[in-house]
Short mmCIF file of C-alpha atoms in Angstrom, two decimals:
data_model
loop_
_atom_site.label_atom_id
_atom_site.label_comp_id
_atom_site.label_asym_id
_atom_site.label_seq_id
_atom_site.Cartn_x
_atom_site.Cartn_y
_atom_site.Cartn_z
CA MET J 1 0.00 0.00 0.00
CA ILE J 2 1.09 3.60 -0.50
CA ALA J 3 2.35 5.54 2.50
CA ARG J 4 -0.43 6.83 4.71
CA SER J 5 0.84 10.42 4.38
CA ASP J 6 0.56 10.19 0.60
CA ALA J 7 -2.93 8.73 0.87
CA VAL J 8 -4.09 11.52 3.20
CA ALA J 9 -2.63 14.14 0.84
CA ALA J 10 -4.61 12.61 -2.03
CA LEU J 11 -7.80 12.55 0.06
CA ARG J 12 -7.37 16.27 0.74
CA SER J 13 -6.67 17.33 -2.83
CA GLU J 14 -8.68 15.09 -5.13
CA ARG J 15 -12.37 14.58 -5.82
CA PHE J 16 -13.63 11.01 -6.10
CA ASP J 17 -16.57 9.20 -7.61
CA VAL J 18 -17.04 7.18 -4.41
CA VAL J 19 -15.89 7.45 -0.81
CA VAL J 20 -16.23 4.25 1.22
CA VAL J 21 -16.53 4.61 4.98
CA GLY J 22 -15.17 1.57 6.83
CA GLY J 23 -11.98 -0.45 6.44
CA GLY J 24 -13.26 -3.90 7.32
CA ILE J 25 -13.82 -6.70 4.83
CA THR J 26 -17.03 -5.20 3.43
CA GLY J 27 -15.55 -1.74 2.90
CA ALA J 28 -12.41 -3.25 1.37
CA GLY J 29 -14.60 -5.30 -0.94
CA VAL J 30 -16.63 -2.26 -2.01
CA ALA J 31 -13.43 -0.34 -2.74
CA LEU J 32 -12.07 -3.18 -4.88
CA ASP J 33 -15.33 -3.74 -6.72
CA ALA J 34 -15.92 -0.05 -7.46
CA ALA J 35 -12.32 0.65 -8.47
CA SER J 36 -12.22 -2.39 -10.75
CA ARG J 37 -15.35 -1.09 -12.53
CA GLY J 38 -13.69 2.24 -13.29
CA TYR J 39 -14.81 4.41 -10.39
CA SER J 40 -12.31 6.65 -8.63
CA VAL J 41 -12.46 5.49 -5.02
CA ALA J 42 -11.42 6.77 -1.61
CA LEU J 43 -11.66 4.64 1.54
CA VAL J 44 -11.35 5.90 5.11
CA GLU J 45 -11.23 3.93 8.36
CA LYS J 46 -11.50 5.61 11.76
CA ALA J 47 -9.17 3.16 13.53
CA ASP J 48 -7.03 0.48 11.88
CA TYR J 49 -8.03 -1.72 8.99
CA ALA J 50 -9.99 -4.79 10.17
CA SER J 51 -9.85 -3.57 13.77
CA GLY J 52 -13.56 -4.22 14.27
CA THR J 53 -15.48 -7.38 13.48
CA SER J 54 -13.23 -8.31 10.55
CA SER J 55 -10.30 -9.35 12.77
CA ARG J 56 -12.48 -11.09 15.38
CA SER J 57 -14.22 -13.84 13.42
CA SER J 58 -13.97 -17.62 13.73
CA LYS J 59 -11.55 -17.50 10.76
CA LEU J 60 -13.84 -19.69 8.65
CA VAL J 61 -14.90 -19.35 5.04
CA HIS J 62 -17.83 -21.73 5.04
CA GLY J 63 -21.39 -22.38 4.01
CA GLY J 64 -22.69 -22.49 7.56
CA LEU J 65 -24.06 -25.88 8.49
CA ARG J 66 -26.17 -24.40 11.26
CA TYR J 67 -28.14 -22.28 8.79
CA LEU J 68 -29.49 -25.51 7.32
CA GLN J 69 -31.31 -26.02 10.63
CA ASN J 70 -33.23 -22.81 9.88
CA LEU J 71 -33.77 -23.91 6.27
CA ASP J 72 -31.93 -20.81 5.11
CA LEU J 73 -30.88 -22.59 1.94
CA GLY J 74 -30.27 -19.46 -0.09
CA LEU J 75 -27.68 -18.13 2.35
CA VAL J 76 -25.90 -21.51 2.47
CA ARG J 77 -25.82 -21.83 -1.32
CA GLU J 78 -24.46 -18.32 -1.71
CA ALA J 79 -21.78 -18.89 0.94
CA LEU J 80 -20.69 -22.19 -0.61
CA LEU J 81 -20.23 -20.52 -3.99
CA GLU J 82 -18.16 -17.77 -2.38
CA ARG J 83 -16.09 -20.37 -0.54
CA GLN J 84 -15.27 -22.01 -3.86
CA LEU J 85 -14.32 -18.66 -5.40
CA MET J 86 -12.08 -17.63 -2.50
CA VAL J 87 -10.01 -20.80 -2.70
CA ARG J 88 -9.40 -20.04 -6.37
CA LEU J 89 -8.72 -16.33 -5.98
CA ALA J 90 -6.63 -16.47 -2.79
CA PRO J 91 -5.29 -20.01 -2.37
CA HIS J 92 -2.58 -18.91 0.07
CA LEU J 93 -5.11 -17.20 2.34
CA VAL J 94 -8.20 -19.43 2.06
CA ARG J 95 -7.40 -23.09 2.53
CA PRO J 96 -9.50 -26.26 2.79
CA LEU J 97 -9.78 -27.66 6.31
CA PRO J 98 -11.12 -31.10 7.22
CA PHE J 99 -13.78 -31.25 9.94
CA VAL J 100 -14.75 -34.20 12.12
CA VAL J 101 -17.94 -35.02 13.99
CA GLY J 102 -17.02 -37.82 16.38
CA ALA J 103 -19.12 -40.73 17.67
CA PHE J 104 -18.41 -42.76 20.81
CA ASN J 105 -19.24 -45.96 22.69
CA GLY J 106 -20.08 -47.91 19.56
CA ALA J 107 -22.82 -45.50 18.49
CA ARG J 108 -23.29 -44.63 14.85
CA PRO J 109 -22.65 -41.03 13.81
CA ASP J 110 -25.72 -38.86 14.29
CA ARG J 111 -28.20 -39.58 11.48
CA MET J 112 -29.56 -36.04 11.28
CA MET J 113 -26.03 -34.68 10.89
CA GLY J 114 -25.59 -37.09 8.01
CA VAL J 115 -28.73 -35.73 6.34
CA ALA J 116 -27.45 -32.17 6.76
CA LEU J 117 -24.05 -33.11 5.33
CA ASN J 118 -25.70 -34.78 2.32
CA LEU J 119 -27.53 -31.53 1.61
CA TYR J 120 -24.32 -29.54 2.17
CA ASP J 121 -22.50 -31.76 -0.33
CA ALA J 122 -25.25 -31.43 -2.90
CA MET J 123 -25.24 -27.64 -2.66
CA ALA J 124 -21.45 -27.44 -2.86
CA ARG J 125 -21.11 -29.77 -5.81
CA GLY J 126 -24.07 -28.45 -7.71
CA ARG J 127 -22.48 -25.08 -8.47
CA ARG J 128 -20.84 -24.07 -11.76
CA ARG J 129 -17.06 -24.32 -11.58
CA GLU J 130 -14.19 -22.86 -13.52
CA ASP J 131 -11.30 -25.03 -14.62
CA GLY J 132 -9.02 -25.76 -11.69
CA ASP J 133 -11.55 -24.81 -9.00
CA TRP J 134 -11.33 -26.62 -5.71
CA ALA J 135 -14.14 -29.12 -5.18
CA PRO J 136 -14.46 -30.69 -1.72
CA GLU J 137 -14.71 -34.43 -1.40
CA ARG J 138 -18.10 -35.72 -0.31
CA HIS J 139 -18.45 -36.31 3.39
CA ARG J 140 -17.85 -39.85 4.57
CA VAL J 141 -17.88 -42.02 7.67
CA ILE J 142 -14.42 -42.74 9.09
CA GLY J 143 -13.26 -45.18 11.73
CA GLY J 144 -12.15 -44.37 15.24
CA GLY J 145 -8.47 -44.63 14.36
CA GLU J 146 -8.79 -41.97 11.66
CA VAL J 147 -10.79 -39.76 14.02
CA VAL J 148 -7.92 -39.86 16.51
CA GLU J 149 -5.38 -39.25 13.76
CA LEU J 150 -7.24 -36.05 12.85
CA LEU J 151 -8.19 -35.11 16.43
CA PRO J 152 -5.37 -36.43 18.68
CA ALA J 153 -6.96 -34.65 21.65
CA LEU J 154 -9.77 -37.25 21.53
CA ALA J 155 -7.45 -40.24 22.00
CA ALA J 156 -8.40 -40.78 25.66
CA ARG J 157 -12.09 -41.03 24.77
CA ALA J 158 -11.46 -43.74 22.14
CA PRO J 159 -13.99 -42.61 19.51
CA THR J 160 -15.43 -45.43 17.44
CA SER J 161 -16.31 -43.53 14.26
CA GLY J 162 -17.20 -40.12 12.90
CA TYR J 163 -18.12 -38.00 9.92
CA LEU J 164 -15.40 -36.29 7.88
CA PHE J 165 -16.27 -33.26 5.74
CA TYR J 166 -14.53 -30.12 4.45
CA ASP J 167 -14.85 -26.36 4.79
CA CYS J 168 -12.23 -23.59 4.55
CA GLN J 169 -10.21 -21.39 6.88
CA THR J 170 -8.49 -18.02 6.56
CA ASP J 171 -6.63 -15.31 8.45
CA ASP J 172 -9.36 -12.68 8.46
CA SER J 173 -7.35 -9.50 8.97
CA ARG J 174 -4.79 -10.57 6.37
CA LEU J 175 -7.65 -11.15 3.92
CA VAL J 176 -8.81 -7.56 4.50
CA LEU J 177 -5.31 -6.17 3.92
CA THR J 178 -4.95 -8.21 0.75
CA VAL J 179 -8.26 -6.99 -0.66
CA LEU J 180 -7.28 -3.40 0.16
CA ALA J 181 -3.97 -3.86 -1.63
CA GLU J 182 -5.82 -5.10 -4.73
CA ALA J 183 -8.22 -2.13 -4.53
CA GLU J 184 -5.23 0.18 -4.46
CA ARG J 185 -3.80 -1.59 -7.50
CA PHE J 186 -6.96 -0.49 -9.35
CA GLY J 187 -6.46 3.10 -8.19
CA ALA J 188 -8.29 3.31 -4.86
CA VAL J 189 -6.81 5.64 -2.21
CA CYS J 190 -7.07 4.17 1.29
CA ALA J 191 -6.16 5.68 4.66
CA ASN J 192 -6.64 4.43 8.19
CA ARG J 193 -6.94 6.60 11.34
CA VAL J 194 -9.27 8.95 9.45
CA GLU J 195 -12.61 9.29 11.25
CA VAL J 196 -15.77 10.45 9.53
CA THR J 197 -17.53 13.05 11.67
CA ASP J 198 -20.36 13.97 9.29
CA LEU J 199 -21.57 13.87 5.72
CA VAL J 200 -21.05 16.79 3.34
CA ASP J 201 -24.30 17.91 1.74
CA GLU J 202 -24.82 19.91 -1.44
CA GLY J 203 -28.42 20.68 -2.33
CA GLY J 204 -29.74 17.92 -0.11
CA ARG J 205 -27.48 15.24 -1.61
CA THR J 206 -24.40 13.71 -0.03
CA ARG J 207 -21.24 14.90 -1.72
CA GLY J 208 -18.49 13.52 0.50
CA VAL J 209 -17.57 13.25 4.16
CA ALA J 210 -16.09 15.50 6.82
CA VAL J 211 -13.22 13.76 8.58
CA ARG J 212 -10.66 14.14 11.34
CA ASP J 213 -7.14 12.78 11.02
CA ALA J 214 -6.64 10.90 14.28
CA LEU J 215 -2.84 11.26 14.13
CA ASP J 216 -2.62 15.05 13.92
CA GLY J 217 -6.17 16.17 14.71
CA GLU J 218 -6.55 18.03 11.42
CA ARG J 219 -10.04 18.25 9.94
CA PHE J 220 -10.84 18.32 6.23
CA GLU J 221 -13.37 17.13 3.69
CA VAL J 222 -13.12 14.19 1.32
CA ARG J 223 -15.16 15.23 -1.69
CA ALA J 224 -17.03 12.53 -3.60
CA ASP J 225 -20.17 12.13 -5.67
CA ASN J 226 -21.29 9.06 -3.71
CA VAL J 227 -20.90 7.77 -0.15
CA VAL J 228 -21.06 4.09 0.80
CA ASN J 229 -21.44 3.37 4.50
CA ALA J 230 -19.75 0.00 5.09
CA THR J 231 -19.11 0.31 8.81
CA GLY J 232 -20.77 -2.95 9.83
CA VAL J 233 -22.07 -2.91 13.37
CA TRP J 234 -21.45 0.86 13.48
CA ALA J 235 -23.60 1.51 10.38
CA ASP J 236 -26.52 3.14 12.16
CA ARG J 237 -24.22 5.52 14.03
CA LEU J 238 -23.47 7.51 10.88
CA ARG J 239 -26.37 9.94 10.47
CA PRO J 240 -28.66 7.83 12.72
CA GLU J 241 -31.53 10.27 12.43
CA GLU J 242 -31.48 9.88 8.67
CA LEU J 243 -31.17 6.11 8.71
CA HIS J 244 -33.92 5.45 11.24
CA ASP J 245 -36.40 8.12 10.22
CA GLU J 246 -36.72 6.85 6.66
CA ALA J 247 -38.08 3.79 4.91
CA GLU J 248 -38.30 1.50 7.95
CA VAL J 249 -34.56 0.91 8.01
CA PRO J 250 -33.88 -2.18 10.15
CA ARG J 251 -32.05 -1.85 13.46
CA ILE J 252 -28.62 -3.38 13.95
CA HIS J 253 -28.70 -5.79 16.85
CA PRO J 254 -25.10 -6.58 17.93
CA SER J 255 -24.31 -10.14 19.00
CA ARG J 256 -21.05 -10.87 20.83
CA GLY J 257 -18.87 -13.82 19.88
CA THR J 258 -16.04 -14.83 22.23
CA HIS J 259 -13.04 -16.98 21.25
CA VAL J 260 -10.00 -18.32 23.09
CA THR J 261 -6.73 -19.77 21.83
CA LEU J 262 -4.68 -22.60 23.30
CA ALA J 263 -1.25 -24.02 22.61
CA HIS J 264 -1.32 -26.94 20.18
CA GLU J 265 0.18 -29.15 22.88
CA THR J 266 -2.72 -28.33 25.21
CA LEU J 267 -5.38 -29.40 22.69
CA PRO J 268 -3.71 -31.06 19.67
CA LEU J 269 -5.81 -31.00 16.50
CA ALA J 270 -5.05 -31.63 12.85
CA ALA J 271 -8.65 -30.98 11.77
CA GLY J 272 -11.58 -28.95 12.96
CA ALA J 273 -13.93 -30.47 15.53
CA ILE J 274 -17.64 -29.82 15.93
CA VAL J 275 -18.06 -29.76 19.71
CA PRO J 276 -21.49 -30.11 21.38
CA ALA J 277 -22.05 -27.23 23.79
CA GLY J 278 -25.48 -27.93 25.27
CA SER J 279 -29.00 -26.74 24.41
CA GLY J 280 -28.58 -27.98 20.86
CA ARG J 281 -25.67 -25.63 20.19
CA ALA J 282 -22.17 -26.47 19.01
CA ILE J 283 -18.84 -24.68 18.92
CA PHE J 284 -15.68 -25.14 16.87
CA ALA J 285 -12.24 -26.27 17.95
CA LEU J 286 -9.84 -25.52 15.10
CA PRO J 287 -6.13 -25.77 14.31
CA TRP J 288 -5.05 -22.23 13.38
CA LEU J 289 -1.56 -20.82 12.79
CA GLY J 290 0.08 -23.56 14.83
CA SER J 291 -2.27 -23.13 17.78
CA THR J 292 -5.83 -24.17 18.61
CA LEU J 293 -8.76 -21.77 18.29
CA VAL J 294 -11.99 -22.37 20.22
CA GLY J 295 -15.27 -20.52 19.65
CA THR J 296 -17.72 -19.05 19.23
CA THR J 297 -20.46 -17.89 21.54
CA ASP J 298 -23.53 -15.96 20.45
CA SER J 299 -24.92 -13.63 23.09
CA GLU J 300 -26.71 -10.31 23.08
CA TYR J 301 -24.50 -7.24 23.39
CA ASP J 302 -26.24 -4.05 24.45
CA ALA J 303 -23.35 -1.89 25.72
CA ASP J 304 -22.64 1.39 23.98
CA ASP J 305 -18.90 0.72 23.58
CA LEU J 306 -18.33 -1.04 20.26
CA ASP J 307 -14.65 -0.13 19.97
CA HIS J 308 -13.22 -2.37 22.71
CA ILE J 309 -15.17 -5.62 23.08
CA ARG J 310 -13.81 -7.78 25.88
CA PRO J 311 -14.33 -11.55 26.00
CA ASP J 312 -17.16 -12.22 28.43
CA ASP J 313 -16.09 -14.19 31.54
CA ASP J 314 -19.19 -16.39 31.40
CA ASP J 315 -18.56 -17.07 27.72
CA VAL J 316 -14.98 -18.14 28.44
CA THR J 317 -16.26 -20.52 31.14
CA TYR J 318 -18.84 -21.86 28.67
CA LEU J 319 -16.20 -22.53 26.00
CA LEU J 320 -13.84 -24.30 28.40
CA GLY J 321 -16.69 -26.35 29.83
CA ALA J 322 -17.72 -27.57 26.39
CA ILE J 323 -14.14 -28.40 25.39
CA ASN J 324 -13.38 -30.27 28.62
CA ALA J 325 -16.61 -32.26 28.45
CA TYR J 326 -16.04 -33.30 24.84
CA PHE J 327 -12.31 -34.04 24.89
CA GLY J 328 -12.14 -35.35 28.47
CA THR J 329 -9.57 -32.69 29.39
CA ALA J 330 -9.08 -30.37 32.35
CA ILE J 331 -8.08 -27.18 30.54
CA ALA J 332 -8.15 -24.17 32.85
CA ARG J 333 -8.08 -20.41 32.31
CA GLY J 334 -4.37 -20.39 32.99
CA ASP J 335 -3.87 -22.54 29.87
CA ILE J 336 -5.44 -19.93 27.59
CA THR J 337 -2.84 -18.24 25.38
CA GLY J 338 -5.11 -15.48 24.10
CA ALA J 339 -8.72 -14.37 23.93
CA TYR J 340 -10.78 -12.01 21.83
CA ALA J 341 -14.38 -11.02 21.18
CA GLY J 342 -16.22 -9.19 18.46
CA VAL J 343 -19.75 -8.11 17.70
CA ARG J 344 -21.64 -9.19 14.61
CA PRO J 345 -24.03 -6.82 12.83
CA LEU J 346 -27.19 -8.91 12.97
CA ILE J 347 -30.22 -7.23 11.44
CA SER J 348 -33.24 -6.73 13.68
CA THR J 349 -36.68 -5.59 12.54
CA GLY J 350 -37.67 -4.71 16.08
CA ASP J 351 -40.22 -7.54 16.24
CA PRO J 352 -39.90 -9.07 19.77
CA LYS J 353 -41.37 -12.35 18.52
CA LYS J 354 -38.34 -13.02 16.36
CA SER J 355 -35.06 -14.61 17.42
CA VAL J 356 -32.03 -12.51 18.41
CA ASP J 357 -30.09 -14.16 15.59
CA ILE J 358 -32.55 -12.74 13.10
CA SER J 359 -30.44 -12.78 9.99
CA ARG J 360 -26.91 -13.12 8.69
CA LYS J 361 -28.10 -11.88 5.32
CA ALA J 362 -26.75 -8.65 3.94
CA GLU J 363 -29.00 -5.60 3.96
CA LEU J 364 -28.62 -2.66 1.60
CA TYR J 365 -30.59 0.55 1.85
CA GLU J 366 -30.42 4.04 0.42
CA THR J 367 -31.63 7.15 2.20
CA SER J 368 -32.81 10.50 0.86
CA SER J 369 -29.32 12.06 0.86
CA GLY J 370 -28.15 9.34 -1.50
CA MET J 371 -25.95 7.55 1.03
CA ILE J 372 -25.86 3.80 0.46
CA THR J 373 -25.50 1.60 3.53
CA ILE J 374 -24.47 -2.07 3.32
CA THR J 375 -24.39 -4.13 6.52
CA GLY J 376 -25.18 -7.55 7.95
CA GLY J 377 -23.80 -10.61 6.20
CA LYS J 378 -20.70 -12.52 7.23
CA LEU J 379 -17.03 -12.87 6.36
CA THR J 380 -17.62 -15.53 3.69
CA THR J 381 -20.04 -13.41 1.67
CA TRP J 382 -18.06 -10.15 1.63
CA ARG J 383 -17.69 -10.12 -2.15
CA ARG J 384 -21.44 -10.52 -2.71
CA MET J 385 -22.14 -7.70 -0.26
CA ALA J 386 -19.73 -5.42 -2.08
CA LYS J 387 -21.33 -6.32 -5.39
CA MET J 388 -24.77 -5.38 -4.04
CA ALA J 389 -23.55 -1.92 -3.08
CA VAL J 390 -21.67 -1.20 -6.30
CA ASP J 391 -24.47 -2.61 -8.46
CA ARG J 392 -26.70 0.02 -6.86
CA LEU J 393 -24.21 2.76 -7.77
CA VAL J 394 -23.98 1.51 -11.34
CA GLU J 395 -27.77 1.36 -11.64
CA ARG J 396 -28.10 4.86 -10.23
CA ASP J 397 -25.50 6.23 -12.62
CA ALA J 398 -26.95 4.34 -15.60
CA ARG J 399 -23.52 2.91 -16.35
CA THR J 400 -22.59 -0.31 -18.07
CA ALA J 401 -20.02 -1.71 -15.69
CA PRO J 402 -20.41 -5.38 -14.73
CA CYS J 403 -18.80 -6.78 -11.58
CA ARG J 404 -15.31 -8.24 -12.12
CA THR J 405 -14.28 -9.38 -8.65
CA HIS J 406 -15.10 -13.02 -9.32
CA ASP J 407 -12.08 -13.05 -11.67
CA ILE J 408 -9.61 -10.82 -9.78
CA PRO J 409 -6.86 -12.74 -7.93
CA LEU J 410 -6.27 -11.64 -4.36
CA GLY J 411 -2.54 -11.47 -4.03
CA GLN J 412 -0.25 -14.08 -5.55
CA ALA J 413 0.41 -17.43 -3.95
CA VAL J 414 3.98 -18.63 -3.53
CA ASP J 415 5.57 -21.94 -2.58
CA ALA J 416 7.39 -21.57 0.74
CA ALA J 417 10.21 -23.75 -0.61
CA GLU J 418 10.88 -21.16 -3.31
CA LEU J 419 11.36 -18.25 -0.93
CA PRO J 420 14.95 -17.02 -0.55
CA ARG J 421 16.54 -18.15 2.71
CA VAL J 422 17.78 -15.42 5.04
CA GLU J 423 20.33 -16.05 7.75
CA GLY J 424 18.70 -16.13 11.16
CA VAL J 425 15.12 -16.70 9.95
CA PRO J 426 13.80 -19.97 11.48
CA GLU J 427 12.86 -22.59 8.90
CA GLU J 428 9.30 -22.83 10.24
CA ALA J 429 8.76 -19.13 9.50
CA TYR J 430 8.81 -19.57 5.72
CA GLU J 431 5.55 -21.52 5.55
CA ARG J 432 3.82 -18.90 7.68
CA LEU J 433 5.21 -16.04 5.58
CA ALA J 434 4.02 -17.71 2.38
CA GLY J 435 0.54 -18.21 3.82
CA ARG J 436 0.30 -14.70 5.20
CA TYR J 437 1.79 -12.61 2.37
CA GLY J 438 1.98 -14.82 -0.70
CA HIS J 439 4.56 -13.46 -3.14
CA SER J 440 4.99 -10.37 -0.93
CA ALA J 441 6.76 -12.59 1.60
CA ARG J 442 9.87 -11.75 -0.43
CA GLU J 443 9.50 -8.12 0.67
CA VAL J 444 9.36 -9.19 4.32
CA LEU J 445 12.45 -11.32 3.89
CA ALA J 446 14.24 -8.37 2.28
CA VAL J 447 13.53 -6.43 5.49
CA ALA J 448 14.78 -9.38 7.56
CA ARG J 449 18.03 -9.27 5.61
CA GLU J 450 18.65 -5.69 6.83
CA SER J 451 19.73 -6.82 10.31
CA GLY J 452 20.12 -9.97 12.34
CA GLU J 453 17.59 -8.82 14.93
CA LEU J 454 14.87 -8.25 12.36
CA ALA J 455 15.30 -11.84 11.20
CA GLN J 456 14.40 -13.16 14.67
CA PRO J 457 10.94 -14.08 16.00
CA ILE J 458 9.23 -11.33 17.96
CA VAL J 459 8.65 -13.71 20.89
CA ALA J 460 11.59 -16.00 21.64
CA GLY J 461 10.38 -19.59 21.72
CA GLY J 462 6.92 -18.49 20.53
CA PRO J 463 5.23 -18.44 17.12
CA ALA J 464 7.53 -17.76 14.18
CA ASP J 465 6.35 -14.19 13.55
CA LEU J 466 9.39 -12.10 12.67
CA LEU J 467 10.32 -8.66 13.93
CA ALA J 468 10.81 -7.79 10.25
CA GLU J 469 7.04 -8.10 9.81
CA THR J 470 6.45 -5.14 12.10
CA VAL J 471 8.80 -2.97 10.02
CA HIS J 472 7.10 -4.17 6.82
CA ALA J 473 3.74 -3.35 8.42
CA ALA J 474 4.80 0.26 8.97
CA ARG J 475 6.55 0.56 5.62
CA ARG J 476 3.98 -1.08 3.34
CA GLU J 477 0.71 -1.58 5.27
CA GLN J 478 0.08 1.73 7.08
CA ALA J 479 0.61 0.30 10.58
CA THR J 480 0.95 3.21 13.01
CA SER J 481 0.92 1.50 16.43
CA VAL J 482 2.22 -1.52 18.28
CA GLY J 483 -1.34 -2.85 18.39
CA ASP J 484 -1.60 -2.64 14.60
CA ALA J 485 1.48 -4.83 14.34
CA LEU J 486 0.68 -7.37 17.06
CA LEU J 487 -3.08 -7.72 16.70
CA ARG J 488 -3.73 -7.42 12.96
CA ARG J 489 -0.54 -7.51 10.80
CA THR J 490 0.72 -10.49 12.81
CA ARG J 491 -1.65 -12.35 15.16
CA LEU J 492 0.64 -12.60 18.18
CA GLY J 493 -1.82 -10.68 20.33
CA LEU J 494 -4.24 -13.58 19.88
CA LEU J 495 -1.79 -16.49 19.98
CA ALA J 496 0.81 -15.35 22.54
CA ALA J 497 -1.08 -12.73 24.53
CA ARG J 498 0.67 -13.39 27.84
CA ALA J 499 4.07 -12.81 26.24
CA VAL J 500 3.26 -9.67 24.25
CA ALA J 501 1.12 -8.09 26.99
CA ASP J 502 3.44 -8.90 29.86
CA PRO J 503 3.36 -5.95 32.31
CA ALA J 504 7.14 -5.62 32.04
CA GLY J 505 6.50 -4.58 28.44
CA GLU J 506 9.73 -6.02 26.98
CA THR J 507 8.11 -7.41 23.83
CA ALA J 508 5.96 -4.31 23.30
CA GLN J 509 9.05 -2.10 23.74
CA ARG J 510 11.03 -4.19 21.24
CA VAL J 511 8.26 -3.84 18.66
CA ALA J 512 7.90 -0.11 19.40
CA VAL J 513 11.62 0.45 18.78
CA ALA J 514 11.42 -1.40 15.45
CA LEU J 515 8.33 0.55 14.40
CA GLY J 516 9.83 3.80 15.65
CA ALA J 517 12.86 3.43 13.43
CA GLU J 518 10.46 3.39 10.48
CA LEU J 519 7.99 6.02 11.74
CA GLY J 520 10.48 8.50 13.20
CA TRP J 521 9.79 7.98 16.90
CA ASP J 522 12.39 8.98 19.48
CA ALA J 523 13.07 6.84 22.55
CA ALA J 524 10.44 8.59 24.67
CA ARG J 525 7.79 8.15 21.99
CA ALA J 526 8.67 4.45 21.62
CA ARG J 527 8.25 3.93 25.38
CA ALA J 528 4.89 5.73 25.28
CA GLU J 529 3.73 3.61 22.34
CA ALA J 530 4.71 0.41 24.17
CA ARG J 531 2.68 1.50 27.19
CA ALA J 532 -0.24 2.42 24.93
CA PHE J 533 -0.28 -1.13 23.60
CA LEU J 534 -0.42 -2.57 27.12
CA ASP J 535 -3.42 -0.33 27.78
CA GLU J 536 -5.02 -1.48 24.53
CA ALA J 537 -4.39 -5.12 25.38
CA ALA J 538 -6.04 -4.62 28.77
CA ALA J 539 -9.04 -2.90 27.19
CA GLU J 540 -9.39 -5.73 24.67
CA GLY J 541 -9.05 -8.44 27.34
CA ILE J 542 -6.63 -10.53 25.29
CA VAL J 543 -5.18 -12.02 28.50
CA THR J 544 -7.62 -13.95 30.67
CA ASP J 545 -7.09 -14.19 34.43
CA PRO J 546 -5.97 -17.66 35.59
#
């Protein structure tokens, strides 16, 4: 990406066809879609890219088996098609993952689950495919030995059989950054830490946004013919009186999802597990980036603060209880290596007779000023949501500009074995770099070659995330804080929270010094930035109390 200072200068001086508000996956998708259709595009994000819901998901690109229970077949079909597309367009970021539903004590696998999986298979395999597209194998029954091979944590329970099926997994914040980079390749201008404070009106129509640069406090206008509000769960906080006074716009009903991570050795998995969690619900236990990810919960969230969502203590207890009951383990809070929570933008009509989880469908609406709002949906269907919004722009402008994003590669995959070796970089880091950056991993390794320290992992003995990645984040991905580097450019804040958020602050200080060398911080500023990250980590609740 271009330097943030250059992006802000362009926002100040140019006029755009479209300004997108929101730097999560939906906003990134809208920017890419619009730019690839020939629109001049600006995108602004009040905090960091993906800092909201888009970095706090279950990391799955999937059809959603549970939506079959509600007979929401259209949503499942759409998501399965998008899953297929994402594996083709971003094979280094979206990867197939086997899932297992275990059976015990000689019982056959649950018959109703088998019916659901048959329907899932039929929907997945009944879609049109391009040459070379990934097609999942049909689900099948496997023996107890294969169950244990895929889920070693179940060995003590001696499963007798199980179902094996496939979905896909991603690194959500890296997917956002990759989509933004592709949008920029088509000419979009993107800047984080730029908060929209109001819309700019001309003759009753929206003609841009008034913003404040969070880094220097300067206020200016981004002029544009169209505004797309893609702020997710925050969508009805931008001109709320306009949104809710017109056309029966639905209310956004936030739902909190809590996740925890564990060391692989604590709960070893080679596949995803569907874990019963009581009351007919289930959670996931997933291998992710060398660790184990457990989630999610689904509980009402009615607090006003949407910027710092802490994992709920009761939800953490619920997750550990389900895991321990299913795997026969005794995992305690002290074993948790990281925790996070996010809120989903579920759409509520205000009807008290309907469920809290009213809809994961996308909703698009246009108000009298001309602002287009797109919200709802889920990570898997981001491209479809973006298409909805840009299709509306094209229709309004009477253009002929079909969507192209189904054919636009997202980054460029690379074989880890082909990456140049750099002295000091651990061998296990290359696979992670290839999966995180694709071909751009070469740029990270070029940074690592600049000094021996940059070639080392950020956390000694921890995940193989390199200090060079934090410099690359500042140099090429508009990272401006330690939190940007540890929570979203790398995922150490989720996988090694106790190390990076240690009160002594050694890791945070080391990252701050590396960032500061790139961003022009003196020693005092670096110390302040390290302390700011510890405050952020506390506000986010990434470390759970033992």
